[in-house]
Coordinates of C-alpha atoms and ligand atoms in Angstrom, one line a residue:
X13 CA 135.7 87.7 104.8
X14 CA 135.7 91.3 105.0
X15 CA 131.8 93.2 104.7
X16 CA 132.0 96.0 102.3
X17 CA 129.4 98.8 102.7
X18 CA 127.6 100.1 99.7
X19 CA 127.2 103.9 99.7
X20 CA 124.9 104.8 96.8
X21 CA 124.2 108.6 95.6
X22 CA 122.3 108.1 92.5
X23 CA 120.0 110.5 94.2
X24 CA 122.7 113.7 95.0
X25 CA 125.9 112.3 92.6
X26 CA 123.8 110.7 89.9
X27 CA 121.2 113.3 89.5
X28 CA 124.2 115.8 88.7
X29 CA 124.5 114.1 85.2
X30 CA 123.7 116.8 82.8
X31 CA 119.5 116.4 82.0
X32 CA 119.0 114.2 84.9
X33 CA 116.2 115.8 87.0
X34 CA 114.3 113.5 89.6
X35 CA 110.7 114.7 90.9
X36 CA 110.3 113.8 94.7
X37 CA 107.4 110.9 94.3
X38 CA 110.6 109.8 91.5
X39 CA 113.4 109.8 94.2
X40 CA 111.2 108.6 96.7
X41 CA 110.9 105.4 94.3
X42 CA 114.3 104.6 93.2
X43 CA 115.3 105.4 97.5
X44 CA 112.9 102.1 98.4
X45 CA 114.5 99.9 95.2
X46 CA 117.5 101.1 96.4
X47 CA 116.2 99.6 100.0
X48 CA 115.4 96.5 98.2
X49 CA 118.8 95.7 96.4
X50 CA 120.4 96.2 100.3
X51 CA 122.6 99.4 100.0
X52 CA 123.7 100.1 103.4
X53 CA 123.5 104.2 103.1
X54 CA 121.7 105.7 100.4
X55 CA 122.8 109.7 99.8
X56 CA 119.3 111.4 99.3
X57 CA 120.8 114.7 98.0
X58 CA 121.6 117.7 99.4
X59 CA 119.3 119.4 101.7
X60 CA 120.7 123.2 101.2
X61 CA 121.1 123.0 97.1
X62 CA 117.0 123.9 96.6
X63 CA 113.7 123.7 98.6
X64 CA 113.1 120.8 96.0
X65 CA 116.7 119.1 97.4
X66 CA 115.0 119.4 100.8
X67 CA 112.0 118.1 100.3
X68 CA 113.1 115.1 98.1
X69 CA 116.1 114.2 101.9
X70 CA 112.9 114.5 104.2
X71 CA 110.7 112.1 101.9
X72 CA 113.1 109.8 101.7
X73 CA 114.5 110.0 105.1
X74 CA 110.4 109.4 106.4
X75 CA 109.8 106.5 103.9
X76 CA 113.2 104.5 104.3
X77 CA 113.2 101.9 107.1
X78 CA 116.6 99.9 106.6
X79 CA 119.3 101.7 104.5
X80 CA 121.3 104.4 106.5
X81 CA 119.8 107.9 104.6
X82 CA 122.3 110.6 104.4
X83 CA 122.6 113.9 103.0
X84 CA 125.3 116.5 101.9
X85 CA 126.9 119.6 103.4
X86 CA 129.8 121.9 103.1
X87 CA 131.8 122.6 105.6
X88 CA 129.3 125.7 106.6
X89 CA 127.2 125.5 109.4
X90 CA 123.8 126.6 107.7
X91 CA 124.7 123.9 105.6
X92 CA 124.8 121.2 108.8
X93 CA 121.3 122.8 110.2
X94 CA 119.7 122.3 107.2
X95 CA 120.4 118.9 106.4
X96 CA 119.9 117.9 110.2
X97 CA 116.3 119.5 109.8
X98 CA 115.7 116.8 106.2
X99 CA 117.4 113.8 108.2
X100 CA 115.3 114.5 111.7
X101 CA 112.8 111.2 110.5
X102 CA 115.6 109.2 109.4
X103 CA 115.8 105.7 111.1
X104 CA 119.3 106.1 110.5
X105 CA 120.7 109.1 110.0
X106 CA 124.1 110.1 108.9
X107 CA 126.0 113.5 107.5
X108 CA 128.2 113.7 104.7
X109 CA 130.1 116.8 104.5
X110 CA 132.9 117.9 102.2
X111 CA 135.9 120.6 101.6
X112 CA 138.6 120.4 99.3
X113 CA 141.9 119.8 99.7
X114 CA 144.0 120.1 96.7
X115 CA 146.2 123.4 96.0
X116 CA 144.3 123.8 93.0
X117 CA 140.9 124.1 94.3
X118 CA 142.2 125.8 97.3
X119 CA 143.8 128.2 95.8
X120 CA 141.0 129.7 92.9
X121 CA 137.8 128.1 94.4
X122 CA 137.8 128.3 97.7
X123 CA 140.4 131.1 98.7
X124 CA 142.0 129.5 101.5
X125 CA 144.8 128.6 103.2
X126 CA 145.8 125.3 104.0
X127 CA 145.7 126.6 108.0
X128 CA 142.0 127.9 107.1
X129 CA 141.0 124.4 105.7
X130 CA 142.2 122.4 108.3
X131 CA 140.5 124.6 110.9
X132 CA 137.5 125.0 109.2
X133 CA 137.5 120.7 108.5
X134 CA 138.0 120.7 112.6
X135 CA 135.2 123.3 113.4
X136 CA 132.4 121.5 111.2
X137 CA 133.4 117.7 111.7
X138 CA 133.2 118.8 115.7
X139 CA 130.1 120.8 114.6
X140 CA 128.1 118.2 112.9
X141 CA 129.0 115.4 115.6
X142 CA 126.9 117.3 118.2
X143 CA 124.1 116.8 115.9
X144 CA 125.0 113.2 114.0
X145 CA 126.7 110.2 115.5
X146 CA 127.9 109.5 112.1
X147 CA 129.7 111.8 109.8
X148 CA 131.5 111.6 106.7
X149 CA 134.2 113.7 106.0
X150 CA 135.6 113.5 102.2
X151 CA 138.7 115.7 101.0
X152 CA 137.7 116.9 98.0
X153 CA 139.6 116.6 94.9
X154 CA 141.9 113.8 97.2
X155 CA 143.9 112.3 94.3
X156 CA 145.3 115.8 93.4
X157 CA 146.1 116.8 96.9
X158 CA 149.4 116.5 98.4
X159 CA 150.0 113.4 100.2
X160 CA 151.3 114.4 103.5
X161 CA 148.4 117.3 103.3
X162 CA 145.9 115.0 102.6
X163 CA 147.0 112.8 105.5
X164 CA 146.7 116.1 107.9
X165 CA 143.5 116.5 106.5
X166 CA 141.9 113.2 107.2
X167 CA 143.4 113.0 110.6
X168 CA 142.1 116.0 112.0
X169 CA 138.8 115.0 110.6
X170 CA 139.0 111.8 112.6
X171 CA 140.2 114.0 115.8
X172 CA 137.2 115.8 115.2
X173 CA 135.0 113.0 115.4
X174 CA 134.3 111.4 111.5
X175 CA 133.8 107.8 111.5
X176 CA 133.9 107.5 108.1
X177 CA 136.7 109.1 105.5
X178 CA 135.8 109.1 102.1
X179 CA 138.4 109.6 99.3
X180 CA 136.9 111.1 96.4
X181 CA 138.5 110.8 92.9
X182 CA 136.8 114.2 92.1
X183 CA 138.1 114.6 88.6
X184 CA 138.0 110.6 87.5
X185 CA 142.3 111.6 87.5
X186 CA 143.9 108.1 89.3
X187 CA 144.4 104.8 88.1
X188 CA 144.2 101.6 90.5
X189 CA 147.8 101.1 90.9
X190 CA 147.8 105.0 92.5
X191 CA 144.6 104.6 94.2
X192 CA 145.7 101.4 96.0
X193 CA 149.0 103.5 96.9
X194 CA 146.7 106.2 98.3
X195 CA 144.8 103.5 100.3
X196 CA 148.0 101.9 102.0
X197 CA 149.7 105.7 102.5
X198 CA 146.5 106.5 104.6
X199 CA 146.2 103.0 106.5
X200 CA 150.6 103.6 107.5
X201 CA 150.1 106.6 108.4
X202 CA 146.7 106.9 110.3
X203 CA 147.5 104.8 113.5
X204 CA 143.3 104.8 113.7
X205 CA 142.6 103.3 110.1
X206 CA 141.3 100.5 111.6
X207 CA 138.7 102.3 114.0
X208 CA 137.2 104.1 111.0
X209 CA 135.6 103.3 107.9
X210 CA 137.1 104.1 105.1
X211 CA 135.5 104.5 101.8
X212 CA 136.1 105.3 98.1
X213 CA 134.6 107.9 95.4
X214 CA 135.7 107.7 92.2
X215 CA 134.4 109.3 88.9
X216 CA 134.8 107.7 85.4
X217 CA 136.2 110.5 83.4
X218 CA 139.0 108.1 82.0
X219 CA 136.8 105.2 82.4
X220 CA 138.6 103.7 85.6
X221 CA 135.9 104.5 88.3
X222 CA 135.2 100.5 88.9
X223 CA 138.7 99.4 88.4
X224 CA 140.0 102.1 91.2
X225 CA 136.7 101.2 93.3
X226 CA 138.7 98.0 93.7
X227 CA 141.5 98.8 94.1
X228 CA 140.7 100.6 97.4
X229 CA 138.8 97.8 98.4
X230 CA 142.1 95.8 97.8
X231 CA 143.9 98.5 100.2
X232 CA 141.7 99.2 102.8
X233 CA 138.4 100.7 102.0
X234 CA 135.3 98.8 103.5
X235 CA 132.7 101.3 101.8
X236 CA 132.5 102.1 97.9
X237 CA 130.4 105.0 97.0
X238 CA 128.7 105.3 93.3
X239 CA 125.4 105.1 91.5
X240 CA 123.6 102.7 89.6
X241 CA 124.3 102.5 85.8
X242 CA 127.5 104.5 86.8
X243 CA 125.5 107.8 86.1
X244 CA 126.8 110.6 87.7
X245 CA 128.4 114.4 87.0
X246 CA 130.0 114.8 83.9
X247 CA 131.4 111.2 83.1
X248 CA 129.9 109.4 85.9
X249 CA 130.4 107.7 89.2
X250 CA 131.5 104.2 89.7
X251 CA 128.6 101.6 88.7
X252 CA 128.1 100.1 91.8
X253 CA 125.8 96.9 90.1
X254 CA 129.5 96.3 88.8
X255 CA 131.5 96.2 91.9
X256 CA 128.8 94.3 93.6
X257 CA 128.9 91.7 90.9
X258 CA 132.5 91.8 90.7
X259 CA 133.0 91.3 93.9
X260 CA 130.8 87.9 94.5
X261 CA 132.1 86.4 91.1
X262 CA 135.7 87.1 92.9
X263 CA 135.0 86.6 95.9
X264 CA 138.3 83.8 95.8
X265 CA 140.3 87.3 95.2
X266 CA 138.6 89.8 97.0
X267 CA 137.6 87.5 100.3
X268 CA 134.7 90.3 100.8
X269 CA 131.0 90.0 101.3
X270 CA 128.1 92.7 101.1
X271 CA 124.3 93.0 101.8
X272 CA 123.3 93.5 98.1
X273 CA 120.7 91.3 96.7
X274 CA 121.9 90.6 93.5
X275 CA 118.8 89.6 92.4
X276 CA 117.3 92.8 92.3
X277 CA 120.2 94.7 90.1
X278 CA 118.3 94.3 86.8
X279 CA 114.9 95.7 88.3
X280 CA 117.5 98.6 90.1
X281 CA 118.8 99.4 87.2
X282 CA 116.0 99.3 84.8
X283 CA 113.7 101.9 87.1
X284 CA 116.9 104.3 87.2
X285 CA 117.8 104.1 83.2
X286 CA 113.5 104.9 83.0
X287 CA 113.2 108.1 85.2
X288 CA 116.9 109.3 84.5
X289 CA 116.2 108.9 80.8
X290 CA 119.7 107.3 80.1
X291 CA 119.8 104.4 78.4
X292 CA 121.9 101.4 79.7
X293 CA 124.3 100.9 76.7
X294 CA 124.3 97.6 75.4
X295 CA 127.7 96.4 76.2
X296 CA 127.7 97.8 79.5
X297 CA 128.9 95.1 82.0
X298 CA 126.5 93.6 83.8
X299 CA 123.5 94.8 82.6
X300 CA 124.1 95.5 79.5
X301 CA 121.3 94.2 77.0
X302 CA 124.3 92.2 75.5
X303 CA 125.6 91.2 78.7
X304 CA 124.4 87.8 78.2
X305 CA 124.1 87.2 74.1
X306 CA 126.4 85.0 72.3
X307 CA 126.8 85.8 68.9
X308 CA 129.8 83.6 67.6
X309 CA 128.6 80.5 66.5
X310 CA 131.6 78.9 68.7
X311 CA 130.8 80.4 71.6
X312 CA 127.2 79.2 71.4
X313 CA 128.4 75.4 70.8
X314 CA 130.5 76.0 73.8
X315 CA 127.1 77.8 76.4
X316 CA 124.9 74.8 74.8
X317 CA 127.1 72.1 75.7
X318 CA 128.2 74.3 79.2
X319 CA 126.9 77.6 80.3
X320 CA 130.2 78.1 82.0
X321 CA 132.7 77.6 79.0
X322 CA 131.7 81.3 78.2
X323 CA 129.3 82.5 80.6
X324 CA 130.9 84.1 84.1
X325 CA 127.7 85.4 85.3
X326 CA 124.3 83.6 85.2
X327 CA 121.5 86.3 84.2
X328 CA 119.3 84.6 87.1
X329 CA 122.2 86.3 89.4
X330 CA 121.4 89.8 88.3
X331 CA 117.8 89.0 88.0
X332 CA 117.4 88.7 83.9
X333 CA 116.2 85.6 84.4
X334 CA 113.9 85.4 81.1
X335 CA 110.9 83.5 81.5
X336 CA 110.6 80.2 79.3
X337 CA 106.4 80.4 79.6
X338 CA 105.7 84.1 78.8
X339 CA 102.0 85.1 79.7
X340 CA 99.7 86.0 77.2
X341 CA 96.0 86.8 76.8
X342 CA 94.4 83.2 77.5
X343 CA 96.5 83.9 81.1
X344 CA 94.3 84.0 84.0
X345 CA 94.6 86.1 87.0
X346 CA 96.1 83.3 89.3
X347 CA 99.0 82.9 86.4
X348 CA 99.9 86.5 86.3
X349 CA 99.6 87.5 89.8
X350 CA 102.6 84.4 90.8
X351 CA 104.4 85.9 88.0
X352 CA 104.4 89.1 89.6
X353 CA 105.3 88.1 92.8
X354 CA 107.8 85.6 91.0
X355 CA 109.1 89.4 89.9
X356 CA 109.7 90.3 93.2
X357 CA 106.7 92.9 93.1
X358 CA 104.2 92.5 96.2
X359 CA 101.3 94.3 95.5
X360 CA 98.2 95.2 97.4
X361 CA 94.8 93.5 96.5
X362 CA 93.8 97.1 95.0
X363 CA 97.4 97.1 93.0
X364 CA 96.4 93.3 91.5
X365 CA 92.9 94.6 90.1
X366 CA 94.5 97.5 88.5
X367 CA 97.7 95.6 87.5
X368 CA 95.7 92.5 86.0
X369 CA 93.1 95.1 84.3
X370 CA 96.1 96.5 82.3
X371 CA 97.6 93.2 81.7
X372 CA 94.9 92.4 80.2
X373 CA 94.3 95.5 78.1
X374 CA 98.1 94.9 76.8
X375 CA 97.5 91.1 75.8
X376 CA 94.8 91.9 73.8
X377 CA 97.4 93.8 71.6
X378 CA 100.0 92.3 72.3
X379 CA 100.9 88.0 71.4
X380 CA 103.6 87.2 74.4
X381 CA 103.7 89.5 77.7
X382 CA 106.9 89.5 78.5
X383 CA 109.1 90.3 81.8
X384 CA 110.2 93.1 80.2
X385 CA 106.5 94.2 79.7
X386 CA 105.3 93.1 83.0
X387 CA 108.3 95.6 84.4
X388 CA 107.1 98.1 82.2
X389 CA 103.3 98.1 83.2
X390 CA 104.0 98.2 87.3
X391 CA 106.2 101.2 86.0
X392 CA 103.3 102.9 84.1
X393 CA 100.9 101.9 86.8
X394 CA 102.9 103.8 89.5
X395 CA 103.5 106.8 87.5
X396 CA 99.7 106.8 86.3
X397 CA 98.8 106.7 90.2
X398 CA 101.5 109.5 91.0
X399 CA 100.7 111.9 88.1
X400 CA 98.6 114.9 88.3
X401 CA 97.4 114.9 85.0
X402 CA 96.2 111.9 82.8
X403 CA 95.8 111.5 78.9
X404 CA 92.1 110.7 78.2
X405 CA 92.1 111.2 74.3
X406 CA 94.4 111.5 71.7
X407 CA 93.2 112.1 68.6
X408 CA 95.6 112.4 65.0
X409 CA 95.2 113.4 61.8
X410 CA 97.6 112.2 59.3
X411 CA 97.8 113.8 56.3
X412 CA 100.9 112.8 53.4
X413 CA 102.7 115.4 52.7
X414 CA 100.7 117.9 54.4
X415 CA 100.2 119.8 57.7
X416 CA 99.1 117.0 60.5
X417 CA 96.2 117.6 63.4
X418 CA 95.8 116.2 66.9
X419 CA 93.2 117.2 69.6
X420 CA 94.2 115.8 73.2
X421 CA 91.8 115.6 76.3
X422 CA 93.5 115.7 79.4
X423 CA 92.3 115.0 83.1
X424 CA 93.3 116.6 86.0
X425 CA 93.4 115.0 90.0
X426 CA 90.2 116.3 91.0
X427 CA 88.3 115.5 87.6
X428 CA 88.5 118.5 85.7
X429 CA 89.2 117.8 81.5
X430 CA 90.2 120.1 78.9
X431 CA 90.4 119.7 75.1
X432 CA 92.6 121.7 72.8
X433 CA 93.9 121.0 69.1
X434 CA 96.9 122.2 67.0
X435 CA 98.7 121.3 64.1
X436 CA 102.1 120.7 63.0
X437 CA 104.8 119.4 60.3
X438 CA 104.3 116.3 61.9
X439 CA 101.9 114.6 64.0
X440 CA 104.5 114.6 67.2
X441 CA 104.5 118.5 66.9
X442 CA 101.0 118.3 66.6
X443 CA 100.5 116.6 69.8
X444 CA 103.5 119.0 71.4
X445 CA 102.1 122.2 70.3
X446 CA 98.6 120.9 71.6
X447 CA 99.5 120.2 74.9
X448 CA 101.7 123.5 75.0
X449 CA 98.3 124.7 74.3
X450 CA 97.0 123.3 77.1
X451 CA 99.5 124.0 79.4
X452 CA 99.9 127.5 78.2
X453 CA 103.5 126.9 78.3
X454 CA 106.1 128.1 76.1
X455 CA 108.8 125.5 76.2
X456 CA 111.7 123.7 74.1
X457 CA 111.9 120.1 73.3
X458 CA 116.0 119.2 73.9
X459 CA 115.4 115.6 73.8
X460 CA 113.1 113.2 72.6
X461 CA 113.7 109.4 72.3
X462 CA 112.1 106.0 71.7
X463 CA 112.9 103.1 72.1
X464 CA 111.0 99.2 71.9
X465 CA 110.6 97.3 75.2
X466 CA 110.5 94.1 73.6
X467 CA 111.5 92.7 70.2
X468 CA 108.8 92.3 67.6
X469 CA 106.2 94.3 65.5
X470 CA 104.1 94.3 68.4
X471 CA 106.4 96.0 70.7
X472 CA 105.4 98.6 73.3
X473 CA 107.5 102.3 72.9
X474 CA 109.2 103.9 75.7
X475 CA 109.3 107.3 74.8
X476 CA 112.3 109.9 76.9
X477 CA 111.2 113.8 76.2
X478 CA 113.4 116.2 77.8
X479 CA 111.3 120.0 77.7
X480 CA 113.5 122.9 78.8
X481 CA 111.7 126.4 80.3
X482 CA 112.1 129.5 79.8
X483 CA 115.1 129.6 83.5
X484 CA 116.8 126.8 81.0
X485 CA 115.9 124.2 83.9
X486 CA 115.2 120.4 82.0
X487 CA 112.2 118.3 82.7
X488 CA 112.0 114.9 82.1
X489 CA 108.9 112.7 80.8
X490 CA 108.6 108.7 80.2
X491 CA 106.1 107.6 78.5
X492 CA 105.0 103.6 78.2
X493 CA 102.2 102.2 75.3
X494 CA 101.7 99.9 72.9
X495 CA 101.4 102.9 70.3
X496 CA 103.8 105.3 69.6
X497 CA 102.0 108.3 69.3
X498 CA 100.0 107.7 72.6
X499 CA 103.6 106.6 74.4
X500 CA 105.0 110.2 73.2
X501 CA 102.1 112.3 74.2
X502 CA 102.1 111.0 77.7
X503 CA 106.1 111.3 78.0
X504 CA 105.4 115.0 76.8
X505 CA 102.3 115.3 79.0
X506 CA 104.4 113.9 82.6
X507 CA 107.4 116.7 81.4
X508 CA 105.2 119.6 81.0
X509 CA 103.4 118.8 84.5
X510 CA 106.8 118.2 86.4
X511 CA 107.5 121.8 84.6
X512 CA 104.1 123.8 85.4
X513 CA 104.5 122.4 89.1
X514 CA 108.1 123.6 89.6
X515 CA 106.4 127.6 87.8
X516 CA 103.8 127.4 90.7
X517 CA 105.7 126.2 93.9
X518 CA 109.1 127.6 92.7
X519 CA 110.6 123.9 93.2
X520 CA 111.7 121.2 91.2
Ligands
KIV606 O1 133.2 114.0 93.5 C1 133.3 114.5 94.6 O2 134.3 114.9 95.1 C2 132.0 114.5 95.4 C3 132.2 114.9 96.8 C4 131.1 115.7 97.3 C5 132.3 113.6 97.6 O3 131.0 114.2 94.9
ZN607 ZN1 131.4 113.0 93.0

């Protein structure tokens, strides 16, 4: 058995999907899930992009214990210093750095020759190794680069020192029978392929990421790079939850192990669908809501008289594992705290009290507490504990047919409240333009959704609300209650505080 390494960069890749924008308490978050589900190297961002960037690599890199933390550079030296300053408190420290290699880019992006590249490739990979015993060197734009240049390339980053080459699939261009090609080229002609690790990137712009993930695996590769849910610049990365999945349910094919804890994909990839605000779609493989649902009636015959007639993947395996005796409010606090820690969630004597007290606030409304739920409250819990600036009344007047009222009381960290009213067509506007009020802010709403946790009429919401400012920079908002109004007045209230913080520090 071969081990593969799991590279993730939901936090640099996967925060370049259009809208996505995570606070640092947020990145610091999904960084120890990430922790948790066993990625070997987790890409915390990149350190010279903003101060915000910066902060959100030296968090992490001071509050991660066992993943690798690495973050990006170009080939600049500036770029090098700066991420070697974010990664100084990283247990385990490594550099990614980047320059492209295809005609195209080199030609009308970067303005160089192929000598300048390849000098320039041997100048920072010899650079950064004087600062990082690991460094990643990845050819950008690989699969459109000439072969034998791209071969040049990677070897004089390996003179230079990389340990680990990483062949990016910038444009999501290759298919799997090419990017196995690519994979056996390299390990012919590279006489050290087997002294270096060598990984695969691949975006999912014609929805082969996984399939080509694979396919270097097949060839060569003993790292996979991608983010969870497969989010990610333009079309996304390659899901990783996938090739993880794929990779123990074939492991007769692919003979290759990993350090993921299965188990903890659903809770993985439920925390980064919340604070990304992008829904998992149903039928995505996996995780997919459907994943698991039979619908024809001969299929269900077939998973009642044996699961594996139609069923490849147990839901225990990913951890969607539903509950046969859901909690409710006769439960006691013995009953819900095992449940919890049945959840994988291990929570400190304070975190109980406050967890149980909103348990129990939600089963009063609520008949069954489901997993789902339970997920939902730690979430709600955490962000109530991280957030500035907390909803304490919410007030609406519904009128039919007529113009609607709301008054909101807000509290800030050290205790101050303040009150303010509005109206508007609706009673959502009402609350917005209130808490624009309040905030004194004059922003746009590009997004808003909602969505039920659970099933039934006494579902709780989830409400998404994307607010854009006046520099055009999004802010993103969750919001988690049993009511809909309250649910979309916190998700607008969390937005607008990410946004007034980023006015007064000039960071995101
Ligand atoms: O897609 C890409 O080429 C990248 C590199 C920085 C690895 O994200
Ligand atoms: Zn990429």
């Amino acid at each position: 058995m071969k081990k593969i390494q799991f590279f993730d960069t939901t936090l640099r890749d996967g925060e370049q999907t259009p809208g996505v924008n995570f606070n640092v308490k947020e990145k610091v978050q999904i960084a120890l899930q990430l922790e948790k589900l066993g990625v070997d190297v987790i890409e915390a961002g990149f350190p010279i992009s903003s101060p915000g960037d910066f902060e959100c690599v030296k968090a992490i890199s001071e509050a991660v214990k066992h993943s690798s933390v690495t973050g990006l550079a170009r080939c600049v030296e500036k770029d090098i210093d700066r991420a070697k300053e974010a990664l100084k408190d990283a247990a385990k420290p490594q550099l990614h750095i980047f320059l492209a290699t295809s005609d195209v880019h080199m030609k009308y992006k970067l303005k160089m020759t192929r000598e300048e590249v390849l000098a320039s490739i041997k100048h920072h990979v010899t650079y950064a190794r004087q600062h990082f015993d690991i460094v990643q060197f990845s050819p950008e734009d690989a699969t459109r680069t000439e072969r034998s240049f791209l071969i040049e390339a990677v070897r004089t980053a390996i003179d230079a020192g990389a340990k680990v080459i990483n062949i990016p699939d910038t444009v999501g261009y290759t298919n799997p029978t090419e990017f196995g090609q690519l994979f056996r080229d390299l390990r012919e002609n590279i006489p050290t392929f087997d002294e270096v690790t060598f990984s695969s990137h691949c975006h999912d712009d014609l929805g082969m990421a996984v399939a080509n993930s694979l396919a270097a695996i097949e060839n060569g590769a003993t790292r996979v790079e991608g983010a969870i849910n497969g989010i990610g610049e333009r079309a996304g990365n390659t899901a990783l939850e996938e090739v993880a999945v794929a990779l123990h349910i074939r492991k007769d094919f692919y003979q290759a192990e990993t350090s993921i804890t299965l188990n903890q994909i659903k809770a993985t990839s439920d925390l980064v669908s919340r604070l990304s605000g992008m829904p998992v779609p149903r039928n995505k493989a996996v995780i997919g809501g459907n994943a698991y649902a039979h619908e024809s009636g001969i299929h269900q015959d077939g998973v009642l008289k044996n699961p594996d007639t139609y069923e490849i993947i147990t839901p225990a395996l990913v951890g969607v594992e539903k509950n046969s005796l859901p909690l409710g409010k006769l439960s006691g606090r013995h009953a819900f705290i095992t449940r919890m820690t049945e959840l994988g969630y291990a929570l400190s004597e304070e975190e109980q009290n406050e967890s149980f007290r909103r348990f129990k606030q939600l089963a009063d409304v609520k008949k069954e507490v489901t997993e789902d739920d339970l997920h939902a409250l730690i979430l709600g819990q955490t962000q109530a504990a991280n957030e500035e600036v907390e909803l304490r009344h919410l007030q609406v007047q519904y009128v039919t047919g007529g113009v609607q009222g709301a008054i909101v009381r807000i509290e800030t960290e050290n205790g101050d409240t303040q009150e303010d009213a509005a109206t508007g067509a609706g009673s959502i506007e009402a609350i917005y333009n209130t808490i624009n009020r309040l905030f004194g802010q004059n922003v746009t709403l590009t997004d808003y959704r909602i969505q039920a946790i659970t099933a039934g009429q006494d579902a709780q919401a989830e409400v998404h609300a994307v607010i854009q400012d006046e520099h055009g920079t999004d802010f993103h908002g969750i919001g988690i209650d049993h009511d809909v109004l309250t649910a979309s007045a916190k998700a607008y209230l969390y937005a607008s505080t990410k946004c007034q913080k980023a006015r007064l520090k000039g960071v995101r």
